[in-house]
Amino acid sequence: MAVPTTLPEWPPSLTEEQHSHLILLSSSYALSHGFTLLPPSSSNPPTSAISAPLSLLPTPFPRGLYDLAVSLQPLYNALYARITLDWEFLDRVMGGSVSKVDTFQGELWRGWKSIREELVQPLQLGLFRSDYLLHDSETEGMSIKQVEFNTIAASFGALSQRAGEMHKYLSKATNGYFSVSPHLTNPANFPPNEPLKNLASGLAEGWKAYGKKDAVILFVVQEGERNVFDQRWLEFELLERDNIPVIRHTFSELSTLAKIDPTTKNLLLPSPLEPSSPAREVAVIYYRSAYTPTDYPTSSEWSTRILLEKSKAIKCPSMALQLSGAKKIQQVLSEPGVLEIFLLGEDRPDVGFGVGAGSLTQDDVDRLRLTWIGLYPMDNSELGRKAYDLALDEPEKYVLKPQREGGGNNIYRENIPGYLKQLEEESRQREEGEPEKKEGYILMELIEPPKGLRNLLVKGGENKSRLADIVSELGVYGVSLFGGDGDKEQIVNTTAGTLLRTKGRESDEGGVAIGISSIDSPLLVD
């Protein structure tokens, strides 16, 4: 779906005094409402915080495309749940060349394969985020194109809600941003957005499905996490609204604490603070770690991940669900007929209200496919050889992606040919019959965001803004609880809110914590 939207000139003109007042109000609001990060150097426990990188004004976004992205999320939830339950598909895609050339994905797939026949918890929980960029085509107008689908550690839900609340506050406190634009004076242009509430509800649904009132939710976190407030808000919401306690531990802590009852397979965690108290039973394991190789510096972390996977606790995500979010899965889905198999196939498992087997149409499939841009394998198939030639002959049109999450891993434009040559040199040392290093990557056509849009961005901890040509990435959150015994009362499939991250156009990569991207909110325009 493309729309003929022309985005307004942005930002509207502000006087120096108006600008300074907005800086004061936004900084005060952020610090007062936990719209914050830890500073780069922080003590433990922390004694200070800085406002998260933010935009001084919300960023214009086409209303029709925003509504489309939100409406598609239940379909994406169902799609990735079905992929996760299709072991044969995961084995074919992730157990092939990817697992042989990508050490991290190989460890994940082999670990899951080694224990999957002995898993005792059929339910799986996904807190997803589907990320999109606006794509501006001279011939087709403006559309949204999917960047990636995140199945693990989809962050910034809480801070995204705070960003939208902050922009609404600024509008109310300044008579619609001093009435400098008619777009800023209409409350209907500020969409409701409650990902904190909805993601916490998703975790609570998993806890309820587990069925033990005295059980806890375990957050598996990274050492020295700067985005701790985004996580703590989920913890506060669960405890204050649902009376569900949360326990936080790193992999290294869990390696000595976590135990599985040999009879019940319950995951038990003794409290280091109350050694004489009974160990707490874990209902849900929520990973805000475990998505990058640096989270597994030794074999001990992998052993701990396997131990947790074998427990009765509901995983968010399971190892299979994490595998489903790989870039290679995204590329294979774009091949002719694959999406139809998952969404229209009669033998597909029923994984959600309103999107069960037989309830989808070709129109649903087409709407999803319209959000995709060119994706190619980097293998030796006919399509893979075509992709290799494209990458060498027209690198300015593409990005080369490894099977990684978290940003900072992609190879862009003119850097692609040299990088492929480097991979070729490394592949010369491979054993006979082994795949080439490049097969661990996919090639993606570059999305072309509209030009000429600007905004005022404030880096965390600073009292000034910079006017930047910007690119905004819209993320749509989803919750899916699936894989039970067919009892639909235990199945959840819902949209859970949105995230808008805005960065300067000069940067290919994002990153809120390092100050490249700002947490923004959309201003809907027709």
Coordinates of C-alpha atoms in Angstrom, one line a residue:
M1 CA 0.0 0.0 0.0
A2 CA 1.4 3.4 -1.1
V3 CA 0.0 6.8 -0.2
P4 CA 0.4 10.1 -2.0
T5 CA 1.3 11.8 1.3
T6 CA 3.5 14.9 1.2
L7 CA 5.1 15.4 4.6
P8 CA 5.0 19.0 6.0
E9 CA 8.1 21.1 6.2
W10 CA 9.5 20.3 9.6
P11 CA 10.2 21.5 12.2
P12 CA 8.2 24.7 12.3
S13 CA 10.1 27.9 13.3
L14 CA 10.6 28.6 17.0
T15 CA 12.0 31.7 18.6
E16 CA 15.1 31.3 20.7
E17 CA 13.0 31.8 23.8
Q18 CA 10.5 29.1 22.8
H19 CA 13.2 26.7 22.0
S20 CA 14.9 27.2 25.3
H21 CA 11.6 26.8 27.2
L22 CA 11.0 23.4 25.4
I23 CA 14.5 22.2 26.3
L24 CA 13.7 23.1 30.0
L25 CA 10.3 21.4 30.0
S26 CA 11.4 18.3 28.1
S27 CA 14.5 17.7 30.4
S28 CA 12.4 18.3 33.5
Y29 CA 9.7 16.0 32.3
A30 CA 12.1 13.2 31.3
L31 CA 13.9 13.2 34.6
S32 CA 10.7 13.4 36.6
H33 CA 9.0 10.5 34.7
G34 CA 11.8 8.1 34.4
F35 CA 12.3 8.7 30.7
T36 CA 16.0 8.1 31.4
L37 CA 19.2 6.1 30.9
L38 CA 22.1 5.5 33.1
P39 CA 25.1 7.8 32.2
P40 CA 28.0 6.1 30.4
S41 CA 30.0 5.9 33.6
S42 CA 27.6 4.8 36.4
S43 CA 28.1 3.5 39.9
N44 CA 26.4 0.4 41.3
P45 CA 23.9 1.2 42.7
P46 CA 23.4 4.2 40.5
T47 CA 23.4 7.6 41.9
S48 CA 22.4 9.6 38.8
A49 CA 20.5 9.4 35.6
I50 CA 20.3 11.3 32.3
S51 CA 17.3 11.9 30.1
A52 CA 17.1 9.5 27.2
P53 CA 18.0 10.9 23.8
L54 CA 14.8 12.6 22.6
S55 CA 13.2 14.7 19.9
L56 CA 12.0 18.1 20.9
L57 CA 8.9 17.8 18.7
P58 CA 7.1 14.7 17.5
T59 CA 8.0 13.7 13.9
P60 CA 5.4 13.7 11.1
F61 CA 4.3 10.2 9.9
P62 CA 1.6 9.4 7.4
R63 CA -1.6 8.4 9.3
G64 CA -2.6 5.7 6.8
L65 CA 0.8 4.0 6.9
Y66 CA 0.9 4.1 10.7
D67 CA -2.5 2.5 10.9
L68 CA -1.4 -0.1 8.3
A69 CA 1.7 -1.1 10.4
V70 CA -0.4 -1.4 13.5
S71 CA -3.1 -3.5 11.8
L72 CA -0.5 -6.0 10.4
Q73 CA 1.0 -6.9 13.8
P74 CA -1.4 -9.8 14.6
L75 CA -0.7 -11.3 11.2
Y76 CA 3.1 -11.1 11.9
N77 CA 2.5 -12.5 15.4
A78 CA 0.7 -15.5 13.9
L79 CA 3.3 -16.0 11.2
Y80 CA 6.3 -16.2 13.6
A81 CA 4.5 -18.4 16.0
R82 CA 3.8 -20.8 13.2
I83 CA 7.4 -20.7 12.0
T84 CA 8.5 -21.5 15.5
L85 CA 6.3 -24.6 15.7
D86 CA 7.6 -25.9 12.3
W87 CA 10.7 -27.8 13.4
E88 CA 11.3 -29.1 9.8
F89 CA 11.4 -25.6 8.4
L90 CA 13.8 -24.3 11.1
D91 CA 16.1 -27.3 10.6
R92 CA 16.1 -26.7 6.8
V93 CA 16.8 -23.0 7.0
M94 CA 18.8 -22.5 10.2
G95 CA 20.4 -26.0 10.4
G96 CA 21.8 -25.7 6.9
S97 CA 24.7 -23.5 5.9
V98 CA 23.9 -20.8 8.4
S99 CA 24.6 -23.0 11.4
K100 CA 27.9 -24.1 9.8
V101 CA 29.3 -20.7 9.1
D102 CA 27.8 -18.6 11.9
T103 CA 29.1 -19.8 15.2
F104 CA 26.4 -18.0 17.3
Q105 CA 23.5 -19.3 15.3
G106 CA 25.1 -22.7 15.1
E107 CA 25.3 -22.9 18.8
L108 CA 21.7 -21.8 19.2
W109 CA 20.4 -24.3 16.7
R110 CA 22.4 -27.2 17.9
G111 CA 21.6 -26.5 21.5
W112 CA 17.9 -26.4 20.7
K113 CA 18.1 -29.5 18.6
S114 CA 19.9 -31.5 21.3
I115 CA 17.1 -30.9 23.9
R116 CA 13.9 -30.3 22.0
E117 CA 12.5 -33.8 22.4
E118 CA 12.7 -33.5 26.2
L119 CA 11.1 -30.0 26.5
V120 CA 8.3 -30.0 29.1
Q121 CA 6.6 -26.6 28.5
P122 CA 4.5 -26.4 25.3
L123 CA 3.6 -22.8 25.8
Q124 CA 5.8 -20.1 24.4
L125 CA 5.6 -16.3 24.9
G126 CA 6.7 -13.7 22.3
L127 CA 7.1 -10.0 23.0
F128 CA 7.8 -8.9 19.4
R129 CA 8.6 -5.8 17.5
S130 CA 8.3 -5.3 13.7
D131 CA 10.4 -2.4 12.5
Y132 CA 9.6 -0.3 9.4
L133 CA 11.0 2.6 7.5
L134 CA 9.1 4.9 5.2
H135 CA 10.0 4.2 1.5
D136 CA 9.6 7.0 -0.9
S137 CA 9.3 6.0 -4.5
E138 CA 8.9 8.4 -7.4
T139 CA 6.6 6.0 -9.3
E140 CA 4.6 4.5 -6.4
G141 CA 4.5 7.2 -3.7
M142 CA 5.2 6.6 -0.1
S143 CA 4.9 3.2 1.6
I144 CA 6.3 1.3 4.6
K145 CA 9.0 -1.4 4.3
Q146 CA 10.0 -3.8 7.0
V147 CA 13.5 -3.6 8.2
E148 CA 13.4 -6.7 10.5
F149 CA 11.3 -8.6 12.9
N150 CA 12.6 -8.9 16.5
T151 CA 11.7 -12.0 18.5
I152 CA 14.1 -11.3 21.5
A153 CA 14.8 -8.4 23.8
A154 CA 12.5 -6.0 21.9
S155 CA 13.3 -3.0 24.0
F156 CA 12.2 0.6 24.6
G157 CA 8.5 -0.1 25.2
A158 CA 8.4 1.8 28.4
L159 CA 10.5 4.7 27.2
S160 CA 8.5 4.9 24.0
Q161 CA 5.3 5.4 26.1
R162 CA 7.1 8.1 28.1
A163 CA 8.2 9.8 24.8
G164 CA 4.6 10.1 23.6
E165 CA 3.4 11.3 27.0
M166 CA 6.2 13.9 27.0
H167 CA 5.2 15.3 23.6
K168 CA 1.5 15.5 24.7
Y169 CA 2.6 17.3 27.8
L170 CA 4.7 19.8 25.9
S171 CA 1.8 20.5 23.6
K172 CA -0.7 21.0 26.5
A173 CA 1.8 23.1 28.5
T174 CA 2.6 25.5 25.6
N175 CA -0.7 25.9 23.9
G176 CA 0.0 23.4 21.1
Y177 CA 3.7 24.2 20.9
F178 CA 3.0 27.9 20.8
S179 CA 0.6 27.3 17.9
V180 CA 3.6 27.3 15.5
S181 CA 1.9 24.5 13.4
P182 CA -1.7 23.4 12.9
H183 CA -0.5 19.8 13.1
L184 CA 0.6 20.4 16.7
T185 CA -2.7 21.8 17.9
N186 CA -4.9 18.8 17.0
P187 CA -4.9 16.2 19.8
A188 CA -6.0 13.6 17.3
N189 CA -2.6 13.8 15.6
F190 CA -1.0 12.4 18.8
P191 CA -1.9 8.7 18.8
P192 CA -2.6 6.8 22.0
N193 CA 0.3 4.5 22.8
E194 CA 0.8 2.2 25.9
P195 CA 3.5 -0.4 25.1
L196 CA 4.6 -0.4 28.8
K197 CA 1.1 -1.4 29.9
N198 CA 0.6 -3.9 27.0
L199 CA 4.0 -5.6 27.2
A200 CA 3.6 -6.0 31.0
S201 CA 0.2 -7.5 30.3
G202 CA 1.8 -10.0 27.9
L203 CA 4.2 -11.1 30.6
A204 CA 1.3 -11.3 33.1
E205 CA -0.6 -13.5 30.7
G206 CA 2.3 -15.9 30.6
W207 CA 2.5 -15.9 34.4
K208 CA -1.3 -16.6 34.6
A209 CA -1.0 -19.4 32.1
Y210 CA 1.7 -21.0 34.2
G211 CA -0.8 -21.2 37.0
K212 CA 1.1 -20.7 40.2
K213 CA 0.2 -17.7 42.3
D214 CA 3.4 -17.8 44.2
A215 CA 5.7 -18.0 41.1
V216 CA 7.9 -15.1 39.9
I217 CA 9.0 -13.8 36.5
L218 CA 12.8 -13.9 35.8
F219 CA 14.4 -11.1 33.8
V220 CA 17.7 -12.3 32.4
V221 CA 19.8 -9.1 32.0
Q222 CA 23.2 -8.0 30.8
E223 CA 26.0 -6.8 33.1
G224 CA 26.2 -3.0 33.3
E225 CA 22.9 -2.4 31.5
R226 CA 22.4 1.3 30.8
N227 CA 18.8 0.9 29.6
V228 CA 17.8 -0.4 33.0
F229 CA 14.9 2.0 33.5
D230 CA 13.1 0.7 30.5
Q231 CA 13.2 -2.7 32.1
R232 CA 12.4 -1.5 35.6
W233 CA 9.2 0.1 34.4
L234 CA 8.0 -3.3 33.3
E235 CA 9.0 -4.7 36.7
F236 CA 7.1 -1.9 38.5
E237 CA 4.0 -2.3 36.3
L238 CA 3.9 -6.1 37.0
L239 CA 4.3 -5.7 40.7
E240 CA 2.0 -2.7 41.3
R241 CA -0.8 -3.7 38.9
D242 CA -0.7 -7.5 39.0
N243 CA 1.2 -8.2 42.2
I244 CA 3.7 -10.3 40.2
P245 CA 7.2 -10.1 41.6
V246 CA 10.2 -9.9 39.2
I247 CA 13.7 -11.3 39.9
R248 CA 16.7 -10.0 37.9
H249 CA 19.8 -12.0 37.2
T250 CA 22.7 -12.2 34.8
F251 CA 23.8 -15.4 33.1
S252 CA 26.8 -15.6 35.4
E253 CA 24.6 -15.3 38.5
L254 CA 22.2 -18.0 37.1
S255 CA 25.0 -20.4 36.5
T256 CA 25.3 -20.9 40.2
L257 CA 21.8 -20.2 41.4
A258 CA 19.4 -21.9 38.9
K259 CA 18.2 -25.4 39.7
I260 CA 15.6 -27.7 38.1
D261 CA 13.6 -30.0 40.3
P262 CA 14.3 -33.4 38.8
T263 CA 10.7 -34.6 39.2
T264 CA 8.5 -31.5 38.4
K265 CA 11.1 -29.8 36.1
N266 CA 10.2 -26.5 37.9
L267 CA 12.9 -23.8 37.7
L268 CA 13.9 -22.8 41.2
L269 CA 15.9 -19.8 42.3
P270 CA 17.2 -19.4 45.9
S271 CA 17.5 -15.9 47.1
P272 CA 21.1 -14.8 47.9
L273 CA 19.5 -12.2 50.2
E274 CA 17.4 -14.7 52.1
P275 CA 19.4 -18.0 52.2
S276 CA 17.0 -19.6 54.7
S277 CA 13.9 -18.9 52.6
P278 CA 12.5 -21.5 50.2
A279 CA 13.7 -21.1 46.6
R280 CA 11.3 -19.2 44.3
E281 CA 9.6 -21.0 41.4
V282 CA 9.9 -19.2 38.0
A283 CA 6.8 -19.0 35.8
V284 CA 8.2 -16.9 32.9
I285 CA 11.8 -16.3 31.8
Y286 CA 12.1 -13.0 30.0
Y287 CA 15.3 -12.4 28.1
R288 CA 16.7 -8.9 27.9
S289 CA 20.0 -10.6 27.2
A290 CA 21.1 -13.6 25.2
Y291 CA 20.8 -12.1 21.7
T292 CA 24.4 -11.4 20.9
P293 CA 27.6 -13.5 21.0
T294 CA 29.1 -11.2 23.7
D295 CA 26.3 -12.5 26.1
Y296 CA 28.0 -15.9 25.9
P297 CA 31.7 -15.3 26.6
T298 CA 32.2 -18.9 27.8
S299 CA 30.6 -22.3 27.5
S300 CA 29.1 -21.7 30.9
E301 CA 26.5 -19.2 29.5
W302 CA 25.4 -21.7 26.9
S303 CA 25.1 -24.4 29.5
T304 CA 22.9 -22.1 31.6
R305 CA 20.7 -21.2 28.6
I306 CA 20.2 -25.0 28.0
L307 CA 19.3 -25.5 31.6
L308 CA 16.7 -22.8 31.5
E309 CA 15.3 -24.1 28.3
K310 CA 14.7 -27.5 29.8
S311 CA 12.7 -26.2 32.7
K312 CA 9.0 -25.9 33.0
A313 CA 9.1 -22.1 33.0
I314 CA 7.5 -20.4 29.9
K315 CA 10.3 -18.9 27.8
C316 CA 10.2 -15.4 26.2
P317 CA 11.6 -16.3 23.8
S318 CA 12.4 -20.0 23.5
M319 CA 15.5 -20.9 21.6
A320 CA 13.2 -21.9 18.7
L321 CA 11.5 -18.6 18.7
Q322 CA 14.8 -16.8 18.8
L323 CA 15.9 -18.8 15.8
S324 CA 12.7 -17.7 14.0
G325 CA 13.8 -14.1 14.2
A326 CA 17.0 -14.6 12.2
K327 CA 17.6 -12.6 9.1
K328 CA 17.8 -15.8 7.0
I329 CA 14.3 -16.7 8.0
Q330 CA 13.2 -13.2 6.9
Q331 CA 14.8 -13.8 3.5
V332 CA 13.4 -17.2 3.0
L333 CA 9.9 -16.0 3.8
S334 CA 10.2 -13.6 0.8
E335 CA 10.7 -16.5 -1.7
P336 CA 7.6 -17.3 -3.8
G337 CA 5.0 -19.4 -2.1
V338 CA 6.6 -19.6 1.3
L339 CA 4.4 -17.0 3.0
E340 CA 1.3 -18.7 1.6
I341 CA 2.4 -22.1 3.1
F342 CA 2.5 -20.6 6.6
L343 CA -0.6 -18.3 6.5
L344 CA -2.9 -20.2 4.1
G345 CA -1.8 -23.8 4.6
E346 CA -4.7 -25.9 6.0
D347 CA -2.3 -27.9 8.2
R348 CA -0.9 -24.8 9.9
P349 CA -1.3 -24.8 13.7
D350 CA -3.9 -22.4 15.2
V351 CA -2.0 -19.7 17.1
G352 CA -4.2 -16.9 17.8
F353 CA -7.6 -15.3 18.0
G354 CA -8.9 -14.3 14.6
V355 CA -5.9 -15.6 12.8
G356 CA -6.4 -19.4 13.1
A357 CA -6.1 -21.9 10.4
G358 CA -8.5 -21.2 7.5
S359 CA -9.3 -17.7 8.7
L360 CA -6.8 -15.8 6.5
T361 CA -7.1 -14.8 2.9
Q362 CA -4.9 -14.0 0.0
D363 CA -5.5 -10.3 0.7
D364 CA -3.9 -10.7 4.2
V365 CA -0.8 -12.4 2.5
D366 CA -0.6 -9.6 -0.1
R367 CA -0.8 -6.9 2.6
L368 CA 2.2 -8.4 4.4
R369 CA 4.2 -8.9 1.2
L370 CA 3.7 -5.3 0.3
T371 CA 5.7 -4.3 3.3
W372 CA 8.8 -6.2 2.1
I373 CA 11.6 -5.0 -0.1
G374 CA 14.1 -7.0 -2.1
L375 CA 15.8 -9.8 0.0
Y376 CA 18.3 -12.2 -1.5
P377 CA 20.3 -15.2 -0.2
M378 CA 24.1 -15.2 -0.5
D379 CA 24.5 -18.8 -1.4
N380 CA 25.3 -20.5 -4.7
S381 CA 21.8 -20.9 -5.9
E382 CA 20.7 -19.1 -9.0
L383 CA 19.2 -16.3 -6.9
G384 CA 22.3 -16.2 -4.7
R385 CA 24.6 -15.8 -7.7
K386 CA 22.4 -13.0 -9.0
A387 CA 22.6 -11.4 -5.5
Y388 CA 26.4 -11.7 -5.5
D389 CA 26.6 -9.9 -8.9
L390 CA 24.2 -7.2 -7.7
A391 CA 26.3 -6.6 -4.5
L392 CA 29.5 -6.2 -6.6
D393 CA 28.0 -4.2 -9.5
E394 CA 25.5 -1.9 -7.7
P395 CA 26.5 -1.9 -4.0
E396 CA 25.1 1.5 -3.5
K397 CA 21.6 0.0 -3.6
Y398 CA 22.1 -2.7 -0.9
V399 CA 23.0 -3.6 2.7
L400 CA 24.7 -6.9 3.6
K401 CA 23.2 -8.3 6.9
P402 CA 24.6 -11.0 9.2
Q403 CA 22.5 -13.1 11.5
R404 CA 22.7 -10.6 14.4
E405 CA 20.5 -8.4 16.6
G406 CA 21.3 -5.1 18.3
G407 CA 22.6 -2.9 15.5
G408 CA 26.1 -2.1 14.4
N409 CA 26.6 -5.3 12.4
N410 CA 25.6 -4.4 8.9
I411 CA 27.7 -3.7 5.9
Y412 CA 26.5 -0.8 3.7
R413 CA 26.9 0.3 0.1
E414 CA 30.5 0.8 -1.1
N415 CA 31.9 -1.3 1.8
I416 CA 30.1 -4.5 0.5
P417 CA 32.5 -5.5 -2.4
G418 CA 35.6 -5.4 -0.2
Y419 CA 33.9 -7.2 2.6
L420 CA 32.7 -10.0 0.3
K421 CA 36.3 -10.3 -1.0
Q422 CA 37.4 -10.6 2.6
L423 CA 34.9 -13.4 3.2
E424 CA 36.1 -15.2 0.1
E425 CA 39.6 -15.2 1.4
E426 CA 38.5 -16.6 4.7
S427 CA 36.5 -19.3 2.9
R428 CA 39.5 -20.6 1.1
Q429 CA 40.6 -22.2 4.4
R430 CA 37.3 -24.1 4.7
E431 CA 37.2 -27.9 4.6
E432 CA 35.9 -29.6 1.5
G433 CA 32.1 -29.6 1.3
E434 CA 31.7 -26.8 3.9
P435 CA 29.7 -23.7 2.9
E436 CA 31.3 -20.4 2.2
K437 CA 31.3 -17.6 4.8
K438 CA 29.1 -15.4 2.7
E439 CA 26.2 -17.9 3.2
G440 CA 25.8 -16.6 6.7
Y441 CA 24.6 -13.3 5.3
I442 CA 21.6 -12.0 3.3
L443 CA 21.5 -9.1 0.9
M444 CA 18.7 -6.5 1.3
E445 CA 17.7 -3.7 -1.0
L446 CA 18.1 -0.4 0.7
I447 CA 15.0 1.3 1.8
E448 CA 14.9 5.0 0.7
P449 CA 13.3 7.2 3.4
P450 CA 11.8 10.5 2.3
K451 CA 14.2 13.4 2.1
G452 CA 13.9 16.9 3.5
L453 CA 12.4 16.0 6.9
R454 CA 14.2 17.5 9.9
N455 CA 13.8 17.7 13.6
L456 CA 15.4 19.0 16.8
L457 CA 17.2 16.1 18.5
V458 CA 18.5 16.3 22.1
K459 CA 21.3 13.9 23.1
G460 CA 21.0 12.4 26.6
G461 CA 22.4 14.5 29.3
E462 CA 22.8 17.7 27.2
N463 CA 20.8 20.9 27.5
K464 CA 20.8 21.8 23.8
S465 CA 19.4 20.4 20.5
R466 CA 20.8 20.0 17.0
L467 CA 18.7 20.5 13.9
A468 CA 19.2 17.3 11.8
D469 CA 18.0 15.8 8.5
I470 CA 16.4 12.8 9.9
V471 CA 15.3 9.2 9.3
S472 CA 12.6 7.7 11.6
E473 CA 12.1 4.0 12.1
L474 CA 8.7 2.8 13.3
G475 CA 8.5 -0.3 15.5
V476 CA 5.2 -2.0 16.3
Y477 CA 5.1 -4.3 19.3
G478 CA 3.1 -7.5 19.5
V479 CA 2.4 -10.2 22.1
S480 CA 1.8 -13.8 21.3
L481 CA 1.2 -16.7 23.7
F482 CA 1.0 -19.9 21.8
G483 CA 1.8 -23.6 21.5
G484 CA -0.5 -25.0 24.2
D485 CA -2.9 -27.9 24.0
G486 CA -5.3 -26.1 21.7
D487 CA -7.3 -24.4 24.5
K488 CA -7.9 -20.9 22.9
E489 CA -8.5 -19.4 26.4
Q490 CA -4.7 -19.6 26.8
I491 CA -3.8 -18.1 23.4
V492 CA -3.0 -14.4 23.2
N493 CA -2.3 -12.5 19.9
T494 CA -2.4 -8.7 20.1
T495 CA -0.8 -5.5 19.1
A496 CA 1.0 -3.8 22.0
G497 CA 1.9 -0.3 20.9
T498 CA 4.6 1.5 18.9
L499 CA 8.1 2.9 19.1
L500 CA 9.6 5.7 16.9
R501 CA 13.3 6.0 16.8
T502 CA 14.7 9.0 14.9
K503 CA 18.3 9.6 13.9
G504 CA 20.4 11.9 11.7
R505 CA 20.4 10.8 8.1
E506 CA 24.2 10.8 8.1
S507 CA 24.2 7.6 10.1
D508 CA 23.4 4.2 8.7
E509 CA 23.3 2.5 12.1
G510 CA 21.1 3.4 15.0
G511 CA 21.7 3.2 18.8
V512 CA 19.8 5.0 21.5
A513 CA 22.2 4.3 24.3
I514 CA 25.2 5.6 22.4
G515 CA 23.3 8.8 21.4
I516 CA 22.9 8.1 17.6
S517 CA 19.1 7.6 17.7
S518 CA 16.5 9.5 19.8
I519 CA 13.3 8.1 21.2
D520 CA 10.5 10.0 19.4
S521 CA 6.8 9.7 18.8
P522 CA 4.8 10.1 15.6
L523 CA 2.7 13.1 14.7
L524 CA 0.1 11.7 12.4
V525 CA -0.6 13.6 9.2
D526 CA -3.0 13.1 6.3

